[in-house]
Coordinates of C-alpha atoms in Angstrom, one line a residue:
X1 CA -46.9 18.0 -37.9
X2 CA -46.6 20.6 -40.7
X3 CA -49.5 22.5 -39.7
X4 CA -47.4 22.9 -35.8
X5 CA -44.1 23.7 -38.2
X6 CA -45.8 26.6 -39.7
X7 CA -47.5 27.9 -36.4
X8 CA -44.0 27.6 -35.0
X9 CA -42.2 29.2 -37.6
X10 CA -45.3 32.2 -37.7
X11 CA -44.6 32.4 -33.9
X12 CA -40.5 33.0 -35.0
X13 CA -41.2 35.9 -36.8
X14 CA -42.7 38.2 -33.9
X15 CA -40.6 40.3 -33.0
X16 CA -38.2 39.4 -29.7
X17 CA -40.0 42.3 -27.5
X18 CA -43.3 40.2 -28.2
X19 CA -41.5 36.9 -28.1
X20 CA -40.2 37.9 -24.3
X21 CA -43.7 39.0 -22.9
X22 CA -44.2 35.1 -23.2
X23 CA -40.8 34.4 -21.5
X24 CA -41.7 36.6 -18.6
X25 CA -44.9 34.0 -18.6
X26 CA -42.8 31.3 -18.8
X27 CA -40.7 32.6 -16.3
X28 CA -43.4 32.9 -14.0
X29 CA -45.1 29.4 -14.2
X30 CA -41.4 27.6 -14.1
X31 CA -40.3 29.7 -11.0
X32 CA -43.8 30.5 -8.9
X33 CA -46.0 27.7 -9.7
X34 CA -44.8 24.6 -11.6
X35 CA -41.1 24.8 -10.0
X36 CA -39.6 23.3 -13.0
X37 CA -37.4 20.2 -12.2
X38 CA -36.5 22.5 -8.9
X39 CA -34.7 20.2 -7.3
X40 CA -32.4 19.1 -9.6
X41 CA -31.9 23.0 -9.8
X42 CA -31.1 23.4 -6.1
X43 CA -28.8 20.6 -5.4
X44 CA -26.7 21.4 -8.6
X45 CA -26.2 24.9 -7.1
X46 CA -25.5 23.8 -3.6
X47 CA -22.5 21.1 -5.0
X48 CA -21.4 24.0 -7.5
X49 CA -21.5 26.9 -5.1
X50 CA -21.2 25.5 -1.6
X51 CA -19.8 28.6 0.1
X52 CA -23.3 30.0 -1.5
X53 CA -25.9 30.9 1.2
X54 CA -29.2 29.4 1.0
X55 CA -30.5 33.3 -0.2
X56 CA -27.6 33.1 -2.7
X57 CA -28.5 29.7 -4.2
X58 CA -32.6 31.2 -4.2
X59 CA -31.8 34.4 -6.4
X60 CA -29.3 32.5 -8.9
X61 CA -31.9 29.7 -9.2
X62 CA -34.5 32.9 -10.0
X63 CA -32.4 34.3 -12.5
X64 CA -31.7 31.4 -14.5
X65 CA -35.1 30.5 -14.8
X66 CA -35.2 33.7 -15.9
X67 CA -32.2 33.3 -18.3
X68 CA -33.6 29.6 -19.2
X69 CA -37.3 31.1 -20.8
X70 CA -35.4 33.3 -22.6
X71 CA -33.5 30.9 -24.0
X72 CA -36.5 28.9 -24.9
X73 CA -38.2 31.9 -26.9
X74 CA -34.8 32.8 -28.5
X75 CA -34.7 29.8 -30.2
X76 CA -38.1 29.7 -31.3
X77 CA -36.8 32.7 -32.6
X78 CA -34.0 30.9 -34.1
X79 CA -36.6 29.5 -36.7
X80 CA -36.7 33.1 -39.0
X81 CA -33.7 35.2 -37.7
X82 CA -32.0 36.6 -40.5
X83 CA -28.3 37.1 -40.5
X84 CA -28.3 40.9 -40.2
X85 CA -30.0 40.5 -36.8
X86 CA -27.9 37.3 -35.8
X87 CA -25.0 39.5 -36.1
X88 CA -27.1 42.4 -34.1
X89 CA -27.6 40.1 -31.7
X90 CA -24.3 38.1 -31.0
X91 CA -21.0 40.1 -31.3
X92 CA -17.9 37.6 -31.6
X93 CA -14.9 38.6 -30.3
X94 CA -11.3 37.7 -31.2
X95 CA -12.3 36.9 -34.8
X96 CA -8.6 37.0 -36.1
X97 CA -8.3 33.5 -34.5
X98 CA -9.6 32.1 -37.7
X99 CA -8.0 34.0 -40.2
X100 CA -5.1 32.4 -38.3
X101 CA -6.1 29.0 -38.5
X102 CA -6.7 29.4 -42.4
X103 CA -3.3 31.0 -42.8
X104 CA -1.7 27.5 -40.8
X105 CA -4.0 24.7 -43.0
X106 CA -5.5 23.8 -39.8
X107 CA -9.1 22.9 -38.8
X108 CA -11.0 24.6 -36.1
X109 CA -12.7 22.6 -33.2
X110 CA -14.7 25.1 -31.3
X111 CA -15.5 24.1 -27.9
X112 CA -18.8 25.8 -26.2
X113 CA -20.6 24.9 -22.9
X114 CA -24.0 24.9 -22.1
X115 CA -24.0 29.1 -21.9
X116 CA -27.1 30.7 -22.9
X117 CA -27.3 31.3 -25.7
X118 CA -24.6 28.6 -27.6
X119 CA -28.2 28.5 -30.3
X120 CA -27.7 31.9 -31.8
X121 CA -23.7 31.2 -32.1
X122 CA -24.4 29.7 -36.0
X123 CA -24.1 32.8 -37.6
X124 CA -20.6 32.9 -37.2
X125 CA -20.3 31.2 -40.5
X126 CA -21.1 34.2 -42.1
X127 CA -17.9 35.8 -40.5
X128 CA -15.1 33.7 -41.0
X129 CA -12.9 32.9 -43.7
X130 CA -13.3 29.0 -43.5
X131 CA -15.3 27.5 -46.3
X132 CA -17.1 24.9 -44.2
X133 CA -18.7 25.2 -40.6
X134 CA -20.2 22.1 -38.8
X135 CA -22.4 22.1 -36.3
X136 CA -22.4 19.1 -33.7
X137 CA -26.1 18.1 -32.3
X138 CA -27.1 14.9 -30.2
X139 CA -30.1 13.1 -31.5
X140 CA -33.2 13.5 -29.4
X141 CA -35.8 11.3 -28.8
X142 CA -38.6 13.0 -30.5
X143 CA -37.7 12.7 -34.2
X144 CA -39.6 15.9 -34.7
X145 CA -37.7 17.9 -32.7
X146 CA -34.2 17.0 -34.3
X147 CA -35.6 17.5 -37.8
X148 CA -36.4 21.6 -36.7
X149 CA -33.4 21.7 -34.4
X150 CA -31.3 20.6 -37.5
X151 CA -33.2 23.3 -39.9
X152 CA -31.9 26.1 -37.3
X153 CA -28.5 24.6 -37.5
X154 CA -28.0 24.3 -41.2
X155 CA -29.3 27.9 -41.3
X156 CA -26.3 30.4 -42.7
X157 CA -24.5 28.3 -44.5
X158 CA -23.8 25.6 -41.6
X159 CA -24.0 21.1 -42.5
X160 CA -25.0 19.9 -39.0
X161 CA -23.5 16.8 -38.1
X162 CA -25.1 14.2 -35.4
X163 CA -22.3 13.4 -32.9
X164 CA -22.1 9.6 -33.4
X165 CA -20.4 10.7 -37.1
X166 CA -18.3 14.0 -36.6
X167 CA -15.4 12.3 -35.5
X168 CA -15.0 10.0 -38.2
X169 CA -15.7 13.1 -40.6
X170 CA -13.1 15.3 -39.0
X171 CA -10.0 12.2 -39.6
X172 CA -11.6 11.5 -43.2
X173 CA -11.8 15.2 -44.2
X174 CA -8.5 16.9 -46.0
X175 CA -6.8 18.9 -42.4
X176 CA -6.3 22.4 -44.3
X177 CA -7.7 25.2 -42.4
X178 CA -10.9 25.3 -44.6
X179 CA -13.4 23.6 -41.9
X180 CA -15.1 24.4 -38.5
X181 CA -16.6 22.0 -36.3
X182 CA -18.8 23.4 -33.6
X183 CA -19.0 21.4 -30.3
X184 CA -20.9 21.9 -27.2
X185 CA -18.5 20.0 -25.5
X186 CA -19.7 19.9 -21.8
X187 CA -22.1 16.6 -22.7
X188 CA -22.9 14.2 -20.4
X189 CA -21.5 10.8 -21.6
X190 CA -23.9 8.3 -21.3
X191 CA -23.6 5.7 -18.0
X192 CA -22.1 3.0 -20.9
X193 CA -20.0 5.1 -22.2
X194 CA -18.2 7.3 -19.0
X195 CA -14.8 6.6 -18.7
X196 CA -13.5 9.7 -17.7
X197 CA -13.6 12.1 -15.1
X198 CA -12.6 15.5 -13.4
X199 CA -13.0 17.6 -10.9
X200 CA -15.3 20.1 -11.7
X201 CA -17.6 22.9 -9.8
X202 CA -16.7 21.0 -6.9
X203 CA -18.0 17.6 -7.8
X204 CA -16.8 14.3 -9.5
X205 CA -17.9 14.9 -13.3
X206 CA -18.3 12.8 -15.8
X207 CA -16.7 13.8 -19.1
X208 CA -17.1 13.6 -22.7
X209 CA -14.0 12.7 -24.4
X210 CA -14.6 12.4 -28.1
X211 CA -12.8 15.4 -29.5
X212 CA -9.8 14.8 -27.1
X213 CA -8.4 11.7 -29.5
X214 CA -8.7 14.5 -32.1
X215 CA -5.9 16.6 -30.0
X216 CA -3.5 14.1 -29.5
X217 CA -4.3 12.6 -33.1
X218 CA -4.9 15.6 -35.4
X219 CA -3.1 19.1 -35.8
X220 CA -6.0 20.7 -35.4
X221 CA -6.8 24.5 -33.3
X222 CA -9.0 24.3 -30.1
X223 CA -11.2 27.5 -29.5
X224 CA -12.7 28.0 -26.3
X225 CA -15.9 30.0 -26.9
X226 CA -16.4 31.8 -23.5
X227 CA -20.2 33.2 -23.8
X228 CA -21.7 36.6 -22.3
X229 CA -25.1 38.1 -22.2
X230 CA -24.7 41.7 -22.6
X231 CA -28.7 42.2 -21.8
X232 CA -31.5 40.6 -22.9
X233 CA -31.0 40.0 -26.4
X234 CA -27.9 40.4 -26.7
X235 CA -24.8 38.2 -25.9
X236 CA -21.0 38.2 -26.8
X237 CA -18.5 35.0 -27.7
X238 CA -15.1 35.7 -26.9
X239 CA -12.8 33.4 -28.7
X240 CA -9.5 31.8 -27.2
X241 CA -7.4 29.3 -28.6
X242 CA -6.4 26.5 -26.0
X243 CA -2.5 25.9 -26.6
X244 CA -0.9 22.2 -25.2
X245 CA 2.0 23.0 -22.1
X246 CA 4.0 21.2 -24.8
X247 CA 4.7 20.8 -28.2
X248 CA 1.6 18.7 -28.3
X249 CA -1.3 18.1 -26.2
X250 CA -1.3 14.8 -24.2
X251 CA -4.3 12.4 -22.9
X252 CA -6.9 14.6 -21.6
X253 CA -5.1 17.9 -21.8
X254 CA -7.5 19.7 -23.8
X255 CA -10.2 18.3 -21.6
X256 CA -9.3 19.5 -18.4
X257 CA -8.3 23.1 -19.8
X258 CA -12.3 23.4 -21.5
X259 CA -13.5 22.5 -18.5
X260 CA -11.0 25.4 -16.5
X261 CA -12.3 27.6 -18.8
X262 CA -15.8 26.9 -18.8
X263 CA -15.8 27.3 -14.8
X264 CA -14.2 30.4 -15.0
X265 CA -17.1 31.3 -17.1
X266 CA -19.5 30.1 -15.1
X267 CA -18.6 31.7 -11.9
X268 CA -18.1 34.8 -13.4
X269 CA -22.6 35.0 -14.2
X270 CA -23.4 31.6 -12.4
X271 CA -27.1 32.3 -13.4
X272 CA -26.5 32.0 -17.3
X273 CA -25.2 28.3 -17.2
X274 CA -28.1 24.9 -18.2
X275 CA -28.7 24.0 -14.6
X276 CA -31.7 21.9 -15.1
X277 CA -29.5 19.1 -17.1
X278 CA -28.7 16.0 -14.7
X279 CA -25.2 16.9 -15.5
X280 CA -23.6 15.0 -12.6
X281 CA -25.9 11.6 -12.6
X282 CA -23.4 9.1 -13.7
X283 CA -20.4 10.1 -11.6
X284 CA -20.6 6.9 -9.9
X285 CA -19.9 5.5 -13.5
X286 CA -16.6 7.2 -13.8
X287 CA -13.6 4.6 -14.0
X288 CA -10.7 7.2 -14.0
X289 CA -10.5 10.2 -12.1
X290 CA -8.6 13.2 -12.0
X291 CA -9.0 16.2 -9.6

């Protein structure tokens, strides 16, 4: 194992115009020859988009497996960035959100969806004025895997935090504008544990519900982080704070407004969003429903 964590981190440190000759490979064997998990690909663009033509569906499919081996060698890359090129790299907009948050005592809860690339968001700790800036992971089966994916995450200055515990952390800590926790919210609940529901993309979706008991709960800001790749290389989070209709957000509020937001997103650069993730595979699952 430590001789593959030193070939991986040696591979980190090429630089990105090598690293993406062996996307464009990747790219190749995914889309002409191994078809990676195609299917699963197709009919969560036909739900998502089905006013899409068939041709339509084909060249979004093509660009996010282009999109998707980028990702893959960007966070390889991930491994040995430094935080000059981070900041390069990602330009974060709206950055006076959290000089706001600090000036109200209030904790951040930062809400991202699977957006390529949500990996290369962690140098935003170097940026803002809070003290503290969590990262949320889910644990993985290989054991391996988790340990590097939690190296990249604690990189800049970050504590990542495995989901089963950030909740509890976030009512336990002090609420006083000094901390950040960093969710990619759009999870898939597992079968056991989908209560919830919404329409979104067109279909029945199950949805993950931990940080909504923080809203109604907890004083706390919710930033929508709504990504953008510029090029290839280079991407852009623009921040915006989600506000309740009232003077406090009620059951499921903040949900349904993330996953607004996220669409909007979405369909704005449909090819940039994870569809390879069985996103939709519990809906049956889902015990209340809201369109």
């Amino acid at each position: 194992m430590n001789f593959l964590i030193k070939i991986l981190y040696l591979i980190s440190k090429l630089p990105l115009k090598i690293l993406y000759i062996f996307s464009d490979i990747i790219f190749f064997l995914n889309h002409y020859i191994v078809g990676y998990r195609k299917k699963v690909i197709t009919k969560n663009l036909k739900n998502s988009f089905p006013e899409k033509s068939d041709e339509e569906i084909r060249e979004i499919r093509k660009k996010f497996y282009l999109n998707f081996s980028d990702y893959l060698v960007e966070t390889v890359k991930s491994f040995s960035i430094s935080e000059t090129e981070s900041r390069v790299r990602m330009q974060h907009i709206n950055q006076h959100l959290f000089h706001e948050a600090k000036a109200e005592g209030k904790n951040i809860i930062l809400m991202a969806g699977h957006v390529f690339n949500w990996e290369w968001m962690n140098a935003l700790a170097t940026l803002t004025p809070q003290k503290n800036s969590y990262p949320v992971y889910r644990k993985v089966n290989s054991s391996f895997w988790e340990d590097q994916m939690k190296k990249v995450r604690n990189k800049f200055g970050n504590e990542a935090l495995e989901a089963n515990e950030v909740i509890l952390n976030i009512f336990r800590k002090q609420n006083d504008g000094e901390s950040i926790y960093m969710f990619v919210a759009d999870q898939t609940p597992h079968s056991s544990h989908v209560n919830y529901g919404l329409k979104f993309l067109n279909q029945r979706t199950p949805a993950f519900i931990g940080y909504d008991k923080l809203a109604t709960r907890m004083d706390l800001i919710f930033i929508y982080c709504e990504m953008k790749k510029v090029k290839r290389g280079y991407y852009q989070v623009n921040y915006h704070r989600i506000y309740p209709d009232g003077e406090k957000f009620v059951n499921n509020e903040v949900v349904q407004k993330f996953h607004h937001l996220l669409e909007n997103t979405i369909r704005k650069n449909p090819d940039n969003y994870l569809w390879s993730h069985r996103k939709w595979k519990y809906q049956d699952s889902i015990k209340t429903y809201e369109e």
